[in-house]
CSV table of C-alpha atoms and ligand atoms in Angstrom, one decimal:
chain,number,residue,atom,x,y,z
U,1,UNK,CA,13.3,13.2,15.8
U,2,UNK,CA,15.4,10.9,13.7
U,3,UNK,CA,13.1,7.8,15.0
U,4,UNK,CA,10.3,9.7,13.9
U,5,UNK,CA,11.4,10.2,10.4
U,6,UNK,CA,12.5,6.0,10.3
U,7,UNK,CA,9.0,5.6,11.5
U,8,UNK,CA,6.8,8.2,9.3
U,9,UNK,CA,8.9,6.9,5.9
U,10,UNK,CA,7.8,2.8,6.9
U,11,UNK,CA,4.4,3.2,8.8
U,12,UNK,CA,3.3,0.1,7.6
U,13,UNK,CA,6.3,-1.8,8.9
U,14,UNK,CA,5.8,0.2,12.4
U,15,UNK,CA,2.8,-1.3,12.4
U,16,UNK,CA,4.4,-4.7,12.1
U,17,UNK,CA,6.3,-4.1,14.9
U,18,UNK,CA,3.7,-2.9,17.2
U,19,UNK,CA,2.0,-6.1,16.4
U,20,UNK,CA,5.1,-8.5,16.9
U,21,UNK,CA,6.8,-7.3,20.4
U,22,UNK,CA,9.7,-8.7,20.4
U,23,UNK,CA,10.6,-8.3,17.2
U,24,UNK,CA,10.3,-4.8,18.1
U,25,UNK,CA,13.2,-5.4,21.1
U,26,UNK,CA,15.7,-7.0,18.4
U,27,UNK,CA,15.4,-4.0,16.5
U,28,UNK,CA,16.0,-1.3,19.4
U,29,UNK,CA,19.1,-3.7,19.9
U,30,UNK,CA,20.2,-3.3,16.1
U,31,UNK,CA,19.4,0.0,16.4
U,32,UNK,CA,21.3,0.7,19.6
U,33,UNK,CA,19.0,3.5,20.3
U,34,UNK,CA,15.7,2.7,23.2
U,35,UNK,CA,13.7,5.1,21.3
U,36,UNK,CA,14.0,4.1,18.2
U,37,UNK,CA,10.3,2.4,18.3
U,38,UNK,CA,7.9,3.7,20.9
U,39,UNK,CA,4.9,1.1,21.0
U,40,UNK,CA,1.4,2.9,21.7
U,41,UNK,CA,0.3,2.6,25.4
U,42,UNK,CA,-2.8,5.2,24.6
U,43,UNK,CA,-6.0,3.7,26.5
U,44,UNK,CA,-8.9,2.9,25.0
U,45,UNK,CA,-10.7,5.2,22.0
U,46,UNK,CA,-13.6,7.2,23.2
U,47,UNK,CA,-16.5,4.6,23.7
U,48,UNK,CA,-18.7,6.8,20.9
U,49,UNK,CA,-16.2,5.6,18.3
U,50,UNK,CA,-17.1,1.8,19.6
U,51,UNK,CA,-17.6,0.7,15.8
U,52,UNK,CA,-15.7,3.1,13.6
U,53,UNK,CA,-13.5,0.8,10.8
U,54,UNK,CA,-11.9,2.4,7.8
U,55,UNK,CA,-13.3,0.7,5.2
U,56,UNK,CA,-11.7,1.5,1.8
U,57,UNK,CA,-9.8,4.1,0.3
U,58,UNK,CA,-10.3,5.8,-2.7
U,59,UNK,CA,-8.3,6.0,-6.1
U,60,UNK,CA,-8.9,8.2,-8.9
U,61,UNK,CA,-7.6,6.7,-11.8
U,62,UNK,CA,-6.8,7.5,-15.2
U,63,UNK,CA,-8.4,3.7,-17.2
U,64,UNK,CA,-10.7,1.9,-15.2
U,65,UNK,CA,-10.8,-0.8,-17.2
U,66,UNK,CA,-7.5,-1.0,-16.8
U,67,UNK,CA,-7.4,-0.4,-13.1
U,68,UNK,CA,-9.9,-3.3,-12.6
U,69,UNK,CA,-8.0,-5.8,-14.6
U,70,UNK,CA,-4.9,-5.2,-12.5
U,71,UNK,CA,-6.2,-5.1,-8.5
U,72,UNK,CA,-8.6,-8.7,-10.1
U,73,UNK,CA,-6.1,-10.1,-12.3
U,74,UNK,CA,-3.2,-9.3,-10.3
U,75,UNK,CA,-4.3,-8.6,-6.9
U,76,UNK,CA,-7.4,-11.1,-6.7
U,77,UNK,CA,-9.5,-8.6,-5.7
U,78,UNK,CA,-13.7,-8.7,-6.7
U,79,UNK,CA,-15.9,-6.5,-8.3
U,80,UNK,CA,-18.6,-5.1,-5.9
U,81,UNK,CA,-20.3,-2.5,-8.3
U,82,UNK,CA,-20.2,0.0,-11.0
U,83,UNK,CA,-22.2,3.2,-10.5
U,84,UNK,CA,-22.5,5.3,-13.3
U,85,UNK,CA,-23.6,8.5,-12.2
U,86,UNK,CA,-23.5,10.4,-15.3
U,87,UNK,CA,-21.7,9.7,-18.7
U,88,UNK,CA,-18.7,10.9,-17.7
U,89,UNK,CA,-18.2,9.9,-14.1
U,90,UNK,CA,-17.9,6.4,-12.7
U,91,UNK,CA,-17.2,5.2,-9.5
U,92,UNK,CA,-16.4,1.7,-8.7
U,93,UNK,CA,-15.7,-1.1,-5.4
U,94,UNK,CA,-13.5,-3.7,-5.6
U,95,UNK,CA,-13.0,-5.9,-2.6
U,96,UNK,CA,-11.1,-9.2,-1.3
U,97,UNK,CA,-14.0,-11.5,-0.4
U,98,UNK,CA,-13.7,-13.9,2.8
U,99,UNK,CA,-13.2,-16.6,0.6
U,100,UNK,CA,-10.1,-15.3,-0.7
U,101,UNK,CA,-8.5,-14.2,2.1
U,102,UNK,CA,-9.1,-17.9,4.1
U,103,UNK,CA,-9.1,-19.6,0.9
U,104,UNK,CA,-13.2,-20.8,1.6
U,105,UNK,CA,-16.0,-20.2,0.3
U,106,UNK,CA,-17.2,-18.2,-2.5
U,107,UNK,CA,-19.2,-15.1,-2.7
U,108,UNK,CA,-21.1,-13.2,-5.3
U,109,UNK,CA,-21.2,-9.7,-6.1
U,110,UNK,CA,-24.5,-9.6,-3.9
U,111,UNK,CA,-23.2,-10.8,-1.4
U,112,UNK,CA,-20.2,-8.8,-1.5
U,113,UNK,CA,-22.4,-5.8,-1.5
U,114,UNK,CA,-24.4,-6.6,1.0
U,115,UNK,CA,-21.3,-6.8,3.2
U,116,UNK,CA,-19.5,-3.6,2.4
U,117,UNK,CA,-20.5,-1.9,5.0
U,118,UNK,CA,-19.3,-4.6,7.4
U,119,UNK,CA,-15.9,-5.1,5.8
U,120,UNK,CA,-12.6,-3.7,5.3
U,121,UNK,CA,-9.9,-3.2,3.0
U,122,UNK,CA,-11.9,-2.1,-0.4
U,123,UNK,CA,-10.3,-0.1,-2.7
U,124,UNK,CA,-13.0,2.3,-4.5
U,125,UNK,CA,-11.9,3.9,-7.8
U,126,UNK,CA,-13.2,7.4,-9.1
U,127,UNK,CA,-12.7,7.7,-13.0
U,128,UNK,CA,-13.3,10.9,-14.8
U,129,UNK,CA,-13.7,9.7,-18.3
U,130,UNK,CA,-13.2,12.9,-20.5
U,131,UNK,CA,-10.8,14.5,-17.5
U,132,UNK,CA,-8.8,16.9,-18.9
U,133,UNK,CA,-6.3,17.4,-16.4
U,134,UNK,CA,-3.0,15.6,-18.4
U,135,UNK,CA,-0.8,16.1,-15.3
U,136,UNK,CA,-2.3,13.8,-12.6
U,137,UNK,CA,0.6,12.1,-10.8
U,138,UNK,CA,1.0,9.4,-8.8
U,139,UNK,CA,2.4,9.5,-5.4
U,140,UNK,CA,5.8,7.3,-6.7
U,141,UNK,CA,6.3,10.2,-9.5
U,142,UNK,CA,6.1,13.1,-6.8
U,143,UNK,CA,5.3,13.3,-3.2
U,144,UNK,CA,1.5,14.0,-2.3
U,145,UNK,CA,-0.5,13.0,0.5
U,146,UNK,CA,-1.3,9.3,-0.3
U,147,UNK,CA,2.3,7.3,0.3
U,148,UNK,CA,1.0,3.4,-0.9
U,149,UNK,CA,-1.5,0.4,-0.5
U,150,UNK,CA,-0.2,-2.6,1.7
U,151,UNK,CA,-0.8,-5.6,1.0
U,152,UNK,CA,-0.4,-8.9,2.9
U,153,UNK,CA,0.9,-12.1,1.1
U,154,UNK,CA,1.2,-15.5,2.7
U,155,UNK,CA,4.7,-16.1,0.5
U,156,UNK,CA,6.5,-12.9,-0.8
U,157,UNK,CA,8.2,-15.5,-3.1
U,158,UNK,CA,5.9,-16.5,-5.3
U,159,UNK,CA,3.9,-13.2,-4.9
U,160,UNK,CA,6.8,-12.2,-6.9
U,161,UNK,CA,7.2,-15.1,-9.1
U,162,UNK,CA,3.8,-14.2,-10.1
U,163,UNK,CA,4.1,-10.3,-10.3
U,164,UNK,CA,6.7,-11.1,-12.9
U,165,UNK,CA,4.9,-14.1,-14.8
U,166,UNK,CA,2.0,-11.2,-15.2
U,167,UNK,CA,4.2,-8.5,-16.2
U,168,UNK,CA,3.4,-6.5,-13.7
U,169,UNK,CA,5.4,-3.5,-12.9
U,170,UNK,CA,7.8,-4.3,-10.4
U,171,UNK,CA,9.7,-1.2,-8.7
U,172,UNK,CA,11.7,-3.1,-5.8
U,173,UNK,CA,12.5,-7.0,-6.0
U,174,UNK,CA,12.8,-8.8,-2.5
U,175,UNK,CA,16.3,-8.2,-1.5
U,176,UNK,CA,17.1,-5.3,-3.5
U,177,UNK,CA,17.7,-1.9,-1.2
U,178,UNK,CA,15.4,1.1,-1.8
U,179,UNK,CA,18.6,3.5,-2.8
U,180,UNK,CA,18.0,5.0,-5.9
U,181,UNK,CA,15.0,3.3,-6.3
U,182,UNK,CA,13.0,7.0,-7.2
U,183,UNK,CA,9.6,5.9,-6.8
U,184,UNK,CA,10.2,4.4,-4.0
U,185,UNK,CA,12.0,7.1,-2.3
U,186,UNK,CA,9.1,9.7,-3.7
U,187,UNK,CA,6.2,7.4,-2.2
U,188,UNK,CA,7.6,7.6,0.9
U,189,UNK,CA,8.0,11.6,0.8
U,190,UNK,CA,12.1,11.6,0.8
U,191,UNK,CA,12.6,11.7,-2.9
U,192,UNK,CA,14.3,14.2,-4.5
U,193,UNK,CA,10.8,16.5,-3.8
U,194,UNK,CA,11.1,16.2,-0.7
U,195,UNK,CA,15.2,16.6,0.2
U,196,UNK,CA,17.7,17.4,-1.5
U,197,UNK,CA,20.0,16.5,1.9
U,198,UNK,CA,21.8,13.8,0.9
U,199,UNK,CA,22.7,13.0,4.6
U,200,UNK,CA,18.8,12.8,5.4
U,201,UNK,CA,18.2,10.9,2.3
U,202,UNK,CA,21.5,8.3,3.5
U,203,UNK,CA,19.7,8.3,6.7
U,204,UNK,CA,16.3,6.7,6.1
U,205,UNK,CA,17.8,4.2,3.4
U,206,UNK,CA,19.9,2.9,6.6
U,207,UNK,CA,16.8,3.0,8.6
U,208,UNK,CA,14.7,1.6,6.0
U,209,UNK,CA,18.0,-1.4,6.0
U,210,UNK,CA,17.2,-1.8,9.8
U,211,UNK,CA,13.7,-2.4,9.6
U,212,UNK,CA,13.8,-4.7,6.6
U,213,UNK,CA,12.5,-2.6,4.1
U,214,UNK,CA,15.0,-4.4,1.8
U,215,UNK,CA,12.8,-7.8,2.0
U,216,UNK,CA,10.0,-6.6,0.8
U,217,UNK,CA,8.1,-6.1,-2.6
U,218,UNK,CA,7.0,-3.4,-3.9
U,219,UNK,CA,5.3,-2.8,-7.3
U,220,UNK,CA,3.5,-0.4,-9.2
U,221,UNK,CA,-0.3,-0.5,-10.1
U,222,UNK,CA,-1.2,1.1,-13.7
U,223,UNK,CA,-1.6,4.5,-12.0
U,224,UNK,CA,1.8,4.4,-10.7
U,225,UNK,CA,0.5,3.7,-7.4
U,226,UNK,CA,3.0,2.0,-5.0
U,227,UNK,CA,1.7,-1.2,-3.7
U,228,UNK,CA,4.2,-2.8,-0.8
U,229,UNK,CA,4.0,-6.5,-0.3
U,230,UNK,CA,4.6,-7.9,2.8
U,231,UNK,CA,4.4,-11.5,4.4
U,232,UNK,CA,2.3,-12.6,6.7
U,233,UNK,CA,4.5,-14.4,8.7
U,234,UNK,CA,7.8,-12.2,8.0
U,235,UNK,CA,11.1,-13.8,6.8
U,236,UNK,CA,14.5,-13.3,9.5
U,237,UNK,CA,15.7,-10.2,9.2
U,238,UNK,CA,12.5,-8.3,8.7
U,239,UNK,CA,10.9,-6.5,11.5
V,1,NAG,C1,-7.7,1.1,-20.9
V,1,NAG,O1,-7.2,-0.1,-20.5
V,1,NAG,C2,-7.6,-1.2,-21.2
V,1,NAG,C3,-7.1,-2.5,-20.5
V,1,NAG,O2,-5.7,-2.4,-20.2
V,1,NAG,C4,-7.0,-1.1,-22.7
V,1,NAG,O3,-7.4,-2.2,-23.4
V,1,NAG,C5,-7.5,0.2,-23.3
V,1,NAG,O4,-6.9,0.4,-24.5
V,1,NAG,C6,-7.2,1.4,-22.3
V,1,NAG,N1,-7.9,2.6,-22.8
V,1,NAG,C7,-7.2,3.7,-23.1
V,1,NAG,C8,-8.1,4.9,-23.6
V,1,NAG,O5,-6.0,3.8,-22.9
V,2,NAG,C1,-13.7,-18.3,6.1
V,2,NAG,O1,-14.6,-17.3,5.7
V,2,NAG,C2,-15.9,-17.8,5.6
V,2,NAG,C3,-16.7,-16.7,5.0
V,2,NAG,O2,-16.7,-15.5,5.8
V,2,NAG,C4,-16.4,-18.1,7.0
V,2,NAG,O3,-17.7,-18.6,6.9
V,2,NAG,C5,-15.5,-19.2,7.5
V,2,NAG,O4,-15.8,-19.5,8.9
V,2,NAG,C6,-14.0,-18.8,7.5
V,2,NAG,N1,-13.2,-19.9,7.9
V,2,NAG,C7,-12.1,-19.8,8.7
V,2,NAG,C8,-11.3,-21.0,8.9
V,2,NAG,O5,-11.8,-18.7,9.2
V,3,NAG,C1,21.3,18.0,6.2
V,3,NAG,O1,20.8,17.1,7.2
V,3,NAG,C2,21.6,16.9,8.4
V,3,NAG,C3,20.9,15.9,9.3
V,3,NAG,O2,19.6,16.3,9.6
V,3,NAG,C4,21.9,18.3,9.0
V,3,NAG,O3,22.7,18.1,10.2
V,3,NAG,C5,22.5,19.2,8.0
V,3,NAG,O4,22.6,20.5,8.6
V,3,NAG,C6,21.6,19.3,6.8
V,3,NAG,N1,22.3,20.1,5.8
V,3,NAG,C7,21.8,21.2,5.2
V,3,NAG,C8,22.6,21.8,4.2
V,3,NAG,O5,20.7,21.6,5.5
């Protein structure tokens, strides 16, 4: 049970593990406990889902001016398109185009487009211009059912370096633990809307320790959406 809350509060880094085996043995060995991790060993998905890719996810945010300047700017995403489907209601793509993820090659909006279907990772954003619902909160102010966007950085270094030169909000600096940290502890559903247990609470931030959680970075996009940075080839001491 205990694993399973470790494991529910840092899926992304579970998934790191399932990709990087023995990694996954140092921790059991930290963790003193065999089932700490349990690695999939389901067989293969139904042949009729031969194809099936998530392919973005969907933000509704409050500026999407604002929004787009920070996951280009920032984030180095692309614009795909803009559909303006009535005055009031916009709905845009935004995308990280093969050239910028292996560093070759540009592509233009058309071409982007013509791949969206075929790619993976967009982020679309639904903006309700003259919404009037005030109270819209993001998952790091209180618990809901989106926890955070991950995102993969060859050095978490000057990802940082550059978060800061950018003025980006920055909830967790590499290093620092995620006790206290409330957005933090809200995105991942343990906040103080989700426990008031201080044991439990005591509990993940030492499981968060064990998997690392402390090395990464993790900031805030103008939503208050948590964004977790991690790097592609982990630094010691993350799993
Ligand atoms: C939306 O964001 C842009 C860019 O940050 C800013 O210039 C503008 O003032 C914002 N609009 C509102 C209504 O807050
Ligand atoms: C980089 O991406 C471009 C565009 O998709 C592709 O043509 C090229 O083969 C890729 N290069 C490497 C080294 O993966
Ligand atoms: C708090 O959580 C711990 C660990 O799960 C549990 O043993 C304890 O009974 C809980 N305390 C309360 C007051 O629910």
């Amino acid at each position: 049970m205990v694993a399973i809350r470790f494991l529910t509060g840092c899926l992304a880094l579970a998934l790191a593990f399932a990709v990087h085996g023995t990694r996954a043995c140092a921790l059991e060995s930290r963790q003193d406990s065999p089932d700490f991790l349990t690695v999939g060993d389901d067989g293969p998905a139904d042949a009729e889902t031969l194809g099936f890719n998530i392919n973005h996810l969907s933000l509704i945010v409050r500026n999407l001016t604002a929004s787009q300047d920070f996951y280009s700017k920032v984030l180095g995403m692309r614009h795909i398109f803009t559909a303006e489907l009535t005055p009031s209601y916009y709905v845009a793509y935004m995308g990280h185009a093969h050239g910028g993820k292996n560093g070759t090659g540009y592509q233009t909006g058309q071409e982007l487009l013509r791949e969206k279907n075929n790619a993976a990772g967009l982020i679309e954003f639904q903006y309700f211009k003259n919404s009037e619902d005030e109270g819209m909160t993001a998952t790091t102010q209180r618990p809901n059912t989106f926890s955070h966007i991950g995102l993969v950085v060859p050095s978490l270094e000057k990802a940082q370096a550059r978060m800061e030169k950018l003025g980006v909000k920055i909830i967790k600096r590499i290093g620092q633990s995620a006790e206290g940290i409330k957005p933090v502890e809200n995105a991942l559903g343990v906040g103080e809307f989700a426990t008031k247990n201080q044991t439990e609470r005591d509990l993940l931030v030492k499981g968060q320790e064990l998997v690392g959680f402390a090395q990464l970075l993790v900031v805030e996009d103008p939503d208050g959406n948590m964004i977790e940075i991690q790097q592609l080839v982990p630094p010691p001491g993350v799993a």
